[in-house]
Amino acid sequence: RRTLIVVLALPVVQVLLFGSAIRTDVDRVRVAIVDPAPDDATLALRGRLSATDTFRVVAVVPRASDLDRLFRTSEAQAGLVLPVGFANDLAKADGASVLIVVDATDPNTGSAVRAYLEAVIRSFEREVAIRQVVGLKPDTTNVRISATTRMKFNPTRESSNIFVPGLMAFVLTILASLMTAISLTREKETGTIE
């Protein structure tokens, strides 16, 4: 009777528990922004990031070196480094450049966060271009923002860096259960179980 309860109830509890606990959704990503010299363009881009449901701006810092502490303490999962003179760079033919820094401990999540950040930057780029066309500023309608990405903690994005330690823990857990079952069976066979 007890065995039947364990066989039926345990899988149901595990499915409910793991189904709600294991999530691969990319939302509420903690982003730190490096903005050494805020201007209208950087404030607008920061506002665009804050307006999305995907990102949550947790810090705005003046130096890129401040990002390391935020990543080490897990306060930030991603960083956006804006250069000095970002608004002026937007008006130039070469365009502006930004640096996206992503925690790639989990390669899939890191790649998704990078793609979402790039999508926000592309959307901002289009918005600026439309504003310049409407404002009738010729020669500045070709707005370009080039985004360079740097992956932290797993720059090669190899999944074995995350799966092998987890798999080792899983195998040890299964091995302990298996050894317990084998020793109980052996004691039952020899008649020494009480």
Coordinates of C-alpha atoms in Angstrom, one line a residue:
R1 CA 0.0 0.0 0.0
R2 CA 2.8 2.4 0.9
T3 CA 4.7 1.5 -2.2
L4 CA 1.7 2.3 -4.3
I5 CA 1.4 5.8 -2.7
V6 CA 5.1 6.4 -3.4
V7 CA 4.9 5.2 -6.9
L8 CA 1.9 7.3 -7.8
A9 CA 2.3 10.4 -5.6
L10 CA 6.0 11.0 -5.9
P11 CA 6.0 11.5 -9.7
V12 CA 3.0 13.9 -9.5
V13 CA 4.8 15.9 -6.8
Q14 CA 8.0 16.0 -8.8
V15 CA 6.3 17.1 -12.0
L16 CA 4.5 19.9 -10.2
L17 CA 7.6 21.0 -8.3
F18 CA 10.0 20.8 -11.2
G19 CA 7.5 22.1 -13.7
S20 CA 7.1 25.3 -11.7
A21 CA 10.7 25.6 -10.5
I22 CA 12.7 25.0 -13.7
R23 CA 12.2 28.0 -16.0
T24 CA 14.1 29.0 -19.1
D25 CA 12.2 32.2 -19.6
V26 CA 14.3 35.3 -20.2
D27 CA 12.6 38.1 -18.3
R28 CA 13.4 40.6 -15.6
V29 CA 17.0 40.6 -16.7
R30 CA 19.1 42.7 -14.4
V31 CA 21.0 45.3 -16.6
A32 CA 23.7 47.7 -15.5
I33 CA 24.3 50.7 -17.7
V34 CA 27.7 52.4 -18.0
D35 CA 27.0 56.1 -18.9
P36 CA 30.1 58.2 -18.3
A37 CA 28.6 61.4 -19.8
P38 CA 24.8 61.3 -19.9
D39 CA 23.2 63.2 -22.9
D40 CA 19.8 63.2 -24.5
A41 CA 20.5 60.1 -26.6
T42 CA 21.9 58.0 -23.7
L43 CA 19.0 59.0 -21.5
A44 CA 16.5 58.0 -24.3
L45 CA 18.2 54.6 -24.7
R46 CA 18.2 54.1 -21.0
G47 CA 14.5 54.9 -20.9
R48 CA 13.9 52.5 -23.8
L49 CA 15.5 49.7 -21.8
S50 CA 13.6 50.6 -18.6
A51 CA 10.3 50.6 -20.5
T52 CA 10.6 46.9 -21.6
D53 CA 9.3 44.0 -19.5
T54 CA 12.4 42.0 -20.3
F55 CA 14.9 44.3 -18.6
R56 CA 15.3 45.9 -15.2
V57 CA 17.9 48.6 -14.9
V58 CA 19.6 47.9 -11.6
A59 CA 22.5 50.4 -11.8
V60 CA 23.8 53.3 -13.8
V61 CA 27.5 53.7 -13.3
P62 CA 30.1 56.1 -14.7
R63 CA 33.0 53.6 -15.3
A64 CA 33.1 50.3 -17.1
S65 CA 35.3 48.9 -14.3
D66 CA 32.3 49.1 -12.0
L67 CA 30.6 46.4 -14.0
D68 CA 33.0 43.7 -12.7
R69 CA 31.7 44.1 -9.1
L70 CA 28.1 44.0 -10.3
F71 CA 28.7 40.8 -12.2
R72 CA 30.7 39.1 -9.4
T73 CA 27.9 39.8 -6.9
S74 CA 25.2 38.8 -9.4
E75 CA 23.6 42.2 -9.2
A76 CA 23.7 42.4 -13.0
Q77 CA 23.3 39.7 -15.7
A78 CA 24.0 42.1 -18.5
G79 CA 25.7 45.5 -19.0
L80 CA 25.5 48.1 -21.7
V81 CA 28.5 50.4 -22.0
L82 CA 27.7 53.7 -23.7
P83 CA 30.6 55.9 -24.9
V84 CA 31.2 59.5 -24.1
G85 CA 29.6 61.7 -26.8
F86 CA 27.0 59.1 -27.9
A87 CA 24.6 61.7 -29.2
N88 CA 27.4 63.3 -31.4
D89 CA 28.5 59.9 -32.7
L90 CA 24.9 59.2 -33.8
A91 CA 25.1 62.2 -36.2
K92 CA 28.3 61.1 -37.7
A93 CA 28.6 58.9 -40.8
D94 CA 30.4 56.2 -38.9
G95 CA 27.7 56.0 -36.3
A96 CA 27.9 55.2 -32.7
S97 CA 29.2 52.1 -31.0
V98 CA 28.1 50.4 -27.8
L99 CA 29.5 47.4 -25.9
I100 CA 27.1 44.7 -24.6
V101 CA 28.5 42.6 -21.8
V102 CA 26.6 39.5 -20.9
D103 CA 26.9 36.8 -18.2
A104 CA 27.2 33.7 -20.3
T105 CA 27.4 31.2 -17.5
D106 CA 24.4 29.7 -19.1
P107 CA 25.1 30.0 -22.8
N108 CA 21.5 29.8 -24.0
T109 CA 20.3 32.5 -21.6
G110 CA 23.4 34.6 -22.4
S111 CA 22.7 34.5 -26.2
A112 CA 19.0 35.3 -25.7
V113 CA 19.9 38.3 -23.5
R114 CA 22.3 39.5 -26.1
A115 CA 19.7 39.2 -28.8
Y116 CA 17.1 41.0 -26.8
L117 CA 19.5 43.9 -26.0
E118 CA 20.5 44.1 -29.7
A119 CA 16.7 44.3 -30.6
V120 CA 16.2 47.2 -28.2
I121 CA 19.2 49.0 -29.7
R122 CA 17.9 48.4 -33.3
S123 CA 14.5 49.7 -32.3
F124 CA 16.1 52.8 -30.8
E125 CA 18.2 53.2 -33.9
R126 CA 15.1 53.2 -36.1
E127 CA 13.3 55.7 -33.8
V128 CA 16.2 58.1 -34.0
A129 CA 16.3 57.8 -37.8
I130 CA 12.6 58.5 -38.1
R131 CA 12.9 61.5 -35.8
Q132 CA 15.7 62.9 -37.9
V133 CA 13.7 62.4 -41.1
V134 CA 10.7 64.1 -39.6
G135 CA 12.9 66.9 -38.4
L136 CA 14.1 67.4 -42.0
K137 CA 17.8 67.0 -41.1
P138 CA 19.3 65.7 -44.3
D139 CA 22.7 63.9 -44.2
T140 CA 21.8 62.4 -40.8
T141 CA 19.1 59.9 -41.8
N142 CA 21.7 57.1 -42.0
V143 CA 21.8 56.4 -38.2
R144 CA 24.0 53.4 -37.2
I145 CA 24.7 51.9 -33.9
S146 CA 27.2 49.1 -33.9
A147 CA 27.0 46.8 -31.0
T148 CA 30.0 44.7 -29.9
T149 CA 29.3 41.8 -27.5
R150 CA 31.6 40.4 -24.8
M151 CA 30.5 37.3 -23.0
K152 CA 31.7 37.0 -19.4
F153 CA 32.5 33.8 -17.4
N154 CA 32.0 31.5 -20.5
P155 CA 33.3 33.4 -23.5
T156 CA 33.3 30.4 -25.8
R157 CA 29.6 29.6 -24.8
E158 CA 30.4 25.9 -24.3
S159 CA 27.5 24.2 -22.7
S160 CA 29.7 21.5 -21.1
N161 CA 30.8 24.2 -18.6
I162 CA 27.3 24.2 -17.2
F163 CA 26.1 20.7 -17.8
V164 CA 29.0 18.6 -16.6
P165 CA 28.9 19.8 -13.0
G166 CA 25.1 19.4 -12.9
L167 CA 25.4 15.9 -14.5
M168 CA 28.0 14.9 -11.9
A169 CA 25.6 15.8 -9.0
F170 CA 22.7 14.0 -10.8
V171 CA 24.8 10.8 -11.3
L172 CA 26.0 10.8 -7.6
T173 CA 22.4 11.2 -6.4
I174 CA 21.2 8.3 -8.6
L175 CA 24.2 6.2 -7.6
A176 CA 23.4 6.7 -3.9
S177 CA 19.8 5.6 -4.4
L178 CA 20.9 2.6 -6.5
M179 CA 23.4 1.4 -3.9
T180 CA 20.8 1.7 -1.1
A181 CA 18.4 -0.4 -3.2
I182 CA 21.1 -3.0 -4.0
S183 CA 22.1 -3.4 -0.3
L184 CA 18.5 -3.7 0.8
T185 CA 17.9 -6.4 -1.8
R186 CA 21.0 -8.3 -0.8
E187 CA 20.0 -8.2 2.9
K188 CA 16.5 -9.5 2.0
E189 CA 18.0 -12.3 -0.1
T190 CA 20.4 -13.4 2.7
G191 CA 17.7 -13.0 5.3
T192 CA 19.5 -10.6 7.5
I193 CA 17.1 -7.7 7.1
E194 CA 15.0 -6.8 10.2

